[in-house]
Each structure stands twice: as structure tokens, then as C-alpha cells.
mmCIF file of C-alpha atoms in Angstrom:
data_model
loop_
_atom_site.group_PDB
_atom_site.id
_atom_site.type_symbol
_atom_site.label_atom_id
_atom_site.label_comp_id
_atom_site.label_asym_id
_atom_site.label_seq_id
_atom_site.Cartn_x
_atom_site.Cartn_y
_atom_site.Cartn_z
ATOM 1 C CA MET Y 1 -23.876 28.714 5.248
ATOM 2 C CA ASN Y 2 -21.364 26.578 3.383
ATOM 3 C CA THR Y 3 -22.399 22.921 3.571
ATOM 4 C CA ALA Y 4 -19.755 21.630 1.190
ATOM 5 C CA LYS Y 5 -18.244 18.416 2.431
ATOM 6 C CA LYS Y 6 -14.506 18.413 3.199
ATOM 7 C CA PRO Y 7 -12.340 15.883 1.385
ATOM 8 C CA ALA Y 8 -11.371 12.886 3.506
ATOM 9 C CA TRP Y 9 -7.712 13.922 3.477
ATOM 10 C CA GLN Y 10 -8.501 17.293 5.048
ATOM 11 C CA GLY Y 11 -8.317 17.788 8.812
ATOM 12 C CA ARG Y 12 -10.523 19.858 11.107
ATOM 13 C CA LEU Y 13 -9.094 23.235 10.208
ATOM 14 C CA GLY Y 14 -8.515 22.525 6.543
ATOM 15 C CA GLU Y 15 -4.940 21.293 6.889
ATOM 16 C CA PRO Y 16 -4.008 17.864 5.523
ATOM 17 C CA MET Y 17 -4.365 15.090 8.087
ATOM 18 C CA LYS Y 18 -1.231 13.256 9.136
ATOM 19 C CA ARG Y 19 -1.202 9.672 7.948
ATOM 20 C CA ALA Y 20 0.514 6.822 9.676
ATOM 21 C CA ALA Y 21 3.434 5.324 7.804
ATOM 22 C CA LYS Y 22 1.912 2.432 5.912
ATOM 23 C CA GLY Y 23 4.733 0.894 3.906
ATOM 24 C CA MET Y 24 3.900 -1.498 1.097
ATOM 25 C CA HIS Y 25 0.413 -2.847 0.587
ATOM 26 C CA PRO Y 26 0.188 -6.626 1.194
ATOM 27 C CA GLU Y 27 -1.068 -7.195 -2.367
ATOM 28 C CA ASP Y 28 1.973 -5.347 -3.749
ATOM 29 C CA ILE Y 29 4.269 -7.531 -1.650
ATOM 30 C CA LYS Y 30 2.548 -10.703 -2.857
ATOM 31 C CA ALA Y 31 2.683 -9.574 -6.482
ATOM 32 C CA ALA Y 32 6.396 -8.739 -6.264
ATOM 33 C CA LEU Y 33 7.202 -12.089 -4.641
ATOM 34 C CA ARG Y 34 5.127 -13.997 -7.189
ATOM 35 C CA GLN Y 35 6.876 -12.208 -10.070
ATOM 36 C CA ARG Y 36 10.265 -13.255 -8.690
ATOM 37 C CA GLU Y 37 9.547 -16.686 -7.228
ATOM 38 C CA GLY Y 38 6.113 -17.953 -8.282
ATOM 39 C CA SER Y 39 4.008 -19.584 -5.587
ATOM 40 C CA LEU Y 40 4.102 -18.006 -2.116
ATOM 41 C CA GLU Y 41 3.326 -21.377 -0.575
ATOM 42 C CA LYS Y 42 6.270 -23.090 -2.275
ATOM 43 C CA LEU Y 43 8.545 -20.212 -1.323
ATOM 44 C CA SER Y 44 7.503 -20.541 2.340
ATOM 45 C CA GLU Y 45 8.223 -24.260 2.258
ATOM 46 C CA ARG Y 46 11.560 -23.726 0.517
ATOM 47 C CA TRP Y 47 12.527 -21.435 3.395
ATOM 48 C CA GLY Y 48 11.633 -24.235 5.823
ATOM 49 C CA TYR Y 49 8.389 -22.759 7.122
ATOM 50 C CA HIS Y 50 4.764 -23.866 6.945
ATOM 51 C CA TYR Y 51 3.202 -23.125 3.564
ATOM 52 C CA THR Y 52 1.119 -20.284 5.085
ATOM 53 C CA ALA Y 53 4.116 -18.445 6.620
ATOM 54 C CA ILE Y 54 4.228 -15.612 4.080
ATOM 55 C CA SER Y 55 0.471 -15.061 4.279
ATOM 56 C CA VAL Y 56 0.631 -14.943 8.068
ATOM 57 C CA CYS Y 57 3.564 -12.530 7.936
ATOM 58 C CA LEU Y 58 1.542 -10.126 5.803
ATOM 59 C CA ARG Y 59 -1.028 -9.881 8.618
ATOM 60 C CA LYS Y 60 1.069 -10.365 11.759
ATOM 61 C CA GLN Y 61 4.571 -9.485 12.873
ATOM 62 C CA TRP Y 62 7.072 -12.282 12.160
ATOM 63 C CA PRO Y 63 10.576 -10.756 11.967
ATOM 64 C CA ALA Y 64 12.358 -13.837 10.576
ATOM 65 C CA VAL Y 65 10.002 -14.128 7.610
ATOM 66 C CA GLU Y 66 9.886 -10.334 7.194
ATOM 67 C CA ARG Y 67 13.680 -10.299 6.793
ATOM 68 C CA ARG Y 68 13.523 -12.990 4.097
ATOM 69 C CA ILE Y 69 10.753 -11.173 2.219
ATOM 70 C CA ALA Y 70 12.658 -7.878 2.423
ATOM 71 C CA LYS Y 71 15.822 -9.541 1.138
ATOM 72 C CA MET Y 72 13.899 -10.934 -1.849
ATOM 73 C CA LEU Y 73 12.601 -7.420 -2.603
ATOM 74 C CA ASP Y 74 16.004 -5.736 -2.017
ATOM 75 C CA LYS Y 75 14.599 -3.601 0.799
ATOM 76 C CA HIS Y 76 14.964 -3.297 4.557
ATOM 77 C CA PRO Y 77 11.974 -4.722 6.485
ATOM 78 C CA SER Y 78 11.307 -1.263 7.961
ATOM 79 C CA GLU Y 79 10.697 0.079 4.438
ATOM 80 C CA ILE Y 80 7.994 -2.533 3.872
ATOM 81 C CA TRP Y 81 6.451 -2.479 7.375
ATOM 82 C CA PRO Y 82 7.404 0.851 9.033
ATOM 83 C CA ASP Y 83 4.774 0.391 11.748
ATOM 84 C CA ARG Y 84 6.468 -2.851 12.890
ATOM 85 C CA TYR Y 85 9.959 -1.377 13.307
ATOM 86 C CA ASN Y 86 11.654 1.181 15.544
ATOM 87 C CA PRO Y 87 13.452 4.177 13.969
ATOM 88 C CA ASP Y 88 16.798 2.371 14.419
ATOM 89 C CA GLY Y 89 15.547 -0.551 12.293
ATOM 90 C CA THR Y 90 15.005 -3.066 15.090
ATOM 91 C CA PRO Y 91 11.669 -4.895 15.315
ATOM 92 C CA LYS Y 92 9.191 -3.500 17.826
ATOM 93 C CA THR Y 93 8.489 -5.927 20.615
ATOM 94 C CA ARG Y 94 5.180 -7.714 20.582
ATOM 95 C CA ARG Y 95 3.150 -7.862 23.732
ATOM 96 C CA SER Y 96 2.236 -11.478 24.243
ATOM 97 C CA LYS Y 97 -1.005 -12.409 25.940
ATOM 98 C CA ALA Y 98 0.975 -13.672 28.937
ATOM 99 C CA ASN Y 99 2.643 -10.270 29.455
ATOM 100 C CA ARG Y 100 -0.470 -8.113 29.189
ATOM 101 C CA SER Y 101 -1.219 -8.349 32.874
ATOM 102 C CA SER Y 102 1.217 -8.512 35.733
ATOM 103 C CA GLN Y 103 -1.243 -10.573 37.795
ATOM 104 C CA LYS Y 104 -2.383 -14.026 36.796
ATOM 105 C CA PRO Y 105 -6.106 -14.558 37.117
ATOM 106 C CA GLU Y 106 -7.111 -17.206 39.600
ATOM 107 C CA SER Y 107 -8.148 -20.530 38.157
ATOM 108 C CA ASN Y 108 -11.687 -21.857 38.613
ATOM 109 C CA MET Y 109 -10.385 -24.467 41.082
ATOM 110 C CA GLN Y 110 -8.782 -21.782 43.234
ATOM 111 C CA LEU Y 111 -11.997 -19.764 43.163
ATOM 112 C CA ARG Y 112 -14.070 -22.811 44.215
ATOM 113 C CA GLU Y 113 -11.673 -23.701 47.037
ATOM 114 C CA ALA Y 114 -11.771 -20.136 48.350
ATOM 115 C CA ALA Y 115 -15.590 -20.126 48.432
#
């Protein structure tokens, strides 16, 4: 019996596993921006955003800041964050907490009044 462990990149039947499009690593983005502009915080403020805007954008979808970062790196935002963009290059819509459920939960007051 062969008990050799399969490499992590190998799928169930020995074929390579498909990987999700990852784009650029956040550390690579930060390094490229720092090489061109210096401090990420000062760059965010120069763009008119809070000093943490670039850091937030690296973790969460923020199309306006993504476009500015991509322009600085001479790329399209979908090249940097392919998982955040549709094939036509438009940003994927975010599901806000308010839109996750079609029904609003009753408030505590409404629950007390009904009891």
C-alpha cells in the first residue's frame, strides 16, 4: 500500500487543483505604493481619505480607492483584485447587512407589545 502523501497542489485524482484568481498580494501592493509614494497614510490623506483608507482597501472592497491604487500601479483594478470584479471589469456588488434578508426582524418593543 502506497502511503506517500500527495502534494498540496494535487487534487483527488492526481490532477492539479484549480486555484481561485488571487491577484496581487497585499504586501506586494503596499511595497509598490511605498516605492512610488512613500507613506501609505500620507498618500491616503493626499487623496482626501482617512489615513487608513489604503489599509482598509487591501482587506475590504472599496472601488474608489481601488481605482486610485490601480492607477498608481499602471494596472486595472481587476488585475490587482480579480475576485472583486466581474469579467467585464465592473466592481461586483457588495451585499450590505441591510440587504441580506428581505424581512426586517421585529424590534424588542414590538415583541414585548405582542406578548
